[in-house]
C-alpha cells in the first residue's frame, strides 16, 4: 500500500444552483475535498482531494447524481499543482 499522499483533482460540470450543495456536502462530510470554480459561466468546477479519500469523494458525487443533482462530465486527474486549474487541453 502506498503511504504517500498526493492531490487528486476531480473536474466536473454542474448547474449553478447545485454548486453550493455539492460544495457544502463534500467539504462538511469528513472534509472530502475543496471545490473551486474553473469557469463560472460554464459551471465547470474541480474538487481537490487526496488519493486516500478520492474514491469516497467519487461515491458521494455519484450518490448526489442519483439524488438528482446535475453533476456531469467527471474527469479524475492526479494533480500535484493545486494552483493549476487548466483542464490540460480538455473541455468538460
C-alpha atoms as a PDB file:
ATOM      1  CA  UNK A   1       0.000   0.000   0.000  1.00  0.00           C
ATOM      2  CA  UNK A   2       1.313   3.414  -0.991  1.00  0.00           C
ATOM      3  CA  UNK A   3       1.532   5.692   2.080  1.00  0.00           C
ATOM      4  CA  UNK A   4       2.475   8.771   0.056  1.00  0.00           C
ATOM      5  CA  UNK A   5      -0.345  11.317  -0.128  1.00  0.00           C
ATOM      6  CA  UNK A   6      -0.884  13.320  -3.271  1.00  0.00           C
ATOM      7  CA  UNK A   7      -3.585  15.521  -4.711  1.00  0.00           C
ATOM      8  CA  UNK A   8      -6.361  14.221  -6.925  1.00  0.00           C
ATOM      9  CA  UNK A   9      -8.342  16.731  -8.975  1.00  0.00           C
ATOM     10  CA  UNK A  10     -11.878  15.738  -9.918  1.00  0.00           C
ATOM     11  CA  UNK A  11     -13.235  18.067 -12.602  1.00  0.00           C
ATOM     12  CA  UNK A  12     -16.960  18.184 -13.305  1.00  0.00           C
ATOM     13  CA  UNK A  13     -19.810  20.297 -14.626  1.00  0.00           C
ATOM     14  CA  UNK A  14     -22.811  21.248 -12.552  1.00  0.00           C
ATOM     15  CA  UNK A  15     -25.828  23.552 -12.654  1.00  0.00           C
ATOM     16  CA  UNK A  16     -25.191  26.856 -10.871  1.00  0.00           C
ATOM     17  CA  UNK A  17     -27.872  26.174  -8.289  1.00  0.00           C
ATOM     18  CA  UNK A  18     -26.277  22.827  -7.362  1.00  0.00           C
ATOM     19  CA  UNK A  19     -22.704  24.057  -6.797  1.00  0.00           C
ATOM     20  CA  UNK A  20     -23.328  25.291  -3.247  1.00  0.00           C
ATOM     21  CA  UNK A  21     -24.967  21.987  -2.294  1.00  0.00           C
ATOM     22  CA  UNK A  22     -22.092  19.929  -3.714  1.00  0.00           C
ATOM     23  CA  UNK A  23     -19.571  22.213  -2.015  1.00  0.00           C
ATOM     24  CA  UNK A  24     -21.326  22.045   1.344  1.00  0.00           C
ATOM     25  CA  UNK A  25     -21.655  18.267   1.327  1.00  0.00           C
ATOM     26  CA  UNK A  26     -18.122  17.461   0.177  1.00  0.00           C
ATOM     27  CA  UNK A  27     -16.496  19.994   2.481  1.00  0.00           C
ATOM     28  CA  UNK A  28     -18.554  19.148   5.546  1.00  0.00           C
ATOM     29  CA  UNK A  29     -18.804  15.366   5.007  1.00  0.00           C
ATOM     30  CA  UNK A  30     -15.487  14.478   6.605  1.00  0.00           C
ATOM     31  CA  UNK A  31     -13.593  17.069   4.610  1.00  0.00           C
ATOM     32  CA  UNK A  32     -13.657  15.039   1.385  1.00  0.00           C
ATOM     33  CA  UNK A  33     -12.436  17.864  -0.793  1.00  0.00           C
ATOM     34  CA  UNK A  34     -12.256  21.537  -1.589  1.00  0.00           C
ATOM     35  CA  UNK A  35     -14.245  22.829  -4.554  1.00  0.00           C
ATOM     36  CA  UNK A  36     -13.002  25.548  -6.860  1.00  0.00           C
ATOM     37  CA  UNK A  37     -14.905  27.046  -9.772  1.00  0.00           C
ATOM     38  CA  UNK A  38     -12.920  26.820 -13.015  1.00  0.00           C
ATOM     39  CA  UNK A  39     -15.402  28.589 -15.287  1.00  0.00           C
ATOM     40  CA  UNK A  40     -18.424  30.176 -13.623  1.00  0.00           C
ATOM     41  CA  UNK A  41     -20.225  30.766 -16.944  1.00  0.00           C
ATOM     42  CA  UNK A  42     -19.989  27.098 -17.984  1.00  0.00           C
ATOM     43  CA  UNK A  43     -20.292  25.892 -14.358  1.00  0.00           C
ATOM     44  CA  UNK A  44     -17.088  23.849 -14.615  1.00  0.00           C
ATOM     45  CA  UNK A  45     -15.651  23.018 -11.203  1.00  0.00           C
ATOM     46  CA  UNK A  46     -12.879  20.989  -9.620  1.00  0.00           C
ATOM     47  CA  UNK A  47     -12.735  19.129  -6.329  1.00  0.00           C
ATOM     48  CA  UNK A  48      -9.251  18.847  -4.849  1.00  0.00           C
ATOM     49  CA  UNK A  49      -8.928  15.789  -2.647  1.00  0.00           C
ATOM     50  CA  UNK A  50      -6.252  13.236  -1.758  1.00  0.00           C
ATOM     51  CA  UNK A  51      -5.507   9.786  -3.094  1.00  0.00           C
ATOM     52  CA  UNK A  52      -6.585   8.357   0.266  1.00  0.00           C
ATOM     53  CA  UNK A  53     -10.207   9.567   0.015  1.00  0.00           C
ATOM     54  CA  UNK A  54     -10.874  10.309  -3.652  1.00  0.00           C
ATOM     55  CA  UNK A  55     -12.827   7.068  -4.178  1.00  0.00           C
ATOM     56  CA  UNK A  56     -15.162   8.028  -1.328  1.00  0.00           C
ATOM     57  CA  UNK A  57     -15.463  11.513  -2.838  1.00  0.00           C
ATOM     58  CA  UNK A  58     -16.480   9.975  -6.180  1.00  0.00           C
ATOM     59  CA  UNK A  59     -19.006   7.726  -4.423  1.00  0.00           C
ATOM     60  CA  UNK A  60     -20.590  10.739  -2.717  1.00  0.00           C
ATOM     61  CA  UNK A  61     -20.694  12.613  -6.043  1.00  0.00           C
ATOM     62  CA  UNK A  62     -22.377   9.617  -7.683  1.00  0.00           C
ATOM     63  CA  UNK A  63     -24.904   9.437  -4.827  1.00  0.00           C
ATOM     64  CA  UNK A  64     -25.655  13.134  -5.348  1.00  0.00           C
ATOM     65  CA  UNK A  65     -26.201  12.416  -9.058  1.00  0.00           C
ATOM     66  CA  UNK A  66     -28.693   9.692  -8.111  1.00  0.00           C
ATOM     67  CA  UNK A  67     -30.474  12.206  -5.879  1.00  0.00           C
ATOM     68  CA  UNK A  68     -30.964  14.447  -8.924  1.00  0.00           C
ATOM     69  CA  UNK A  69     -28.062  16.899  -8.760  1.00  0.00           C
ATOM     70  CA  UNK A  70     -26.648  17.868 -12.130  1.00  0.00           C
ATOM     71  CA  UNK A  71     -23.092  16.547 -11.720  1.00  0.00           C
ATOM     72  CA  UNK A  72     -21.779  15.565 -15.171  1.00  0.00           C
ATOM     73  CA  UNK A  73     -18.569  15.175 -17.196  1.00  0.00           C
ATOM     74  CA  UNK A  74     -16.445  13.846 -14.328  1.00  0.00           C
ATOM     75  CA  UNK A  75     -12.699  13.721 -15.078  1.00  0.00           C
ATOM     76  CA  UNK A  76     -10.211  12.407 -12.488  1.00  0.00           C
ATOM     77  CA  UNK A  77      -6.571  13.586 -12.640  1.00  0.00           C
ATOM     78  CA  UNK A  78      -3.587  13.299 -10.349  1.00  0.00           C
ATOM     79  CA  UNK A  79      -2.593  16.913  -9.738  1.00  0.00           C
ATOM     80  CA  UNK A  80       0.448  17.898  -7.713  1.00  0.00           C
ATOM     81  CA  UNK A  81      -0.048  21.541  -8.655  1.00  0.00           C
ATOM     82  CA  UNK A  82      -3.203  22.606  -6.809  1.00  0.00           C
ATOM     83  CA  UNK A  83      -2.978  26.101  -8.279  1.00  0.00           C
ATOM     84  CA  UNK A  84      -3.259  24.722 -11.825  1.00  0.00           C
ATOM     85  CA  UNK A  85      -6.893  24.992 -12.865  1.00  0.00           C
ATOM     86  CA  UNK A  86      -6.414  24.270 -16.571  1.00  0.00           C
ATOM     87  CA  UNK A  87      -8.043  21.155 -17.917  1.00  0.00           C
ATOM     88  CA  UNK A  88      -4.922  20.118 -19.807  1.00  0.00           C
ATOM     89  CA  UNK A  89      -6.446  20.954 -23.173  1.00  0.00           C
ATOM     90  CA  UNK A  90      -9.713  19.117 -22.498  1.00  0.00           C
ATOM     91  CA  UNK A  91     -13.154  20.641 -22.423  1.00  0.00           C
ATOM     92  CA  UNK A  92     -15.665  19.309 -19.953  1.00  0.00           C
END
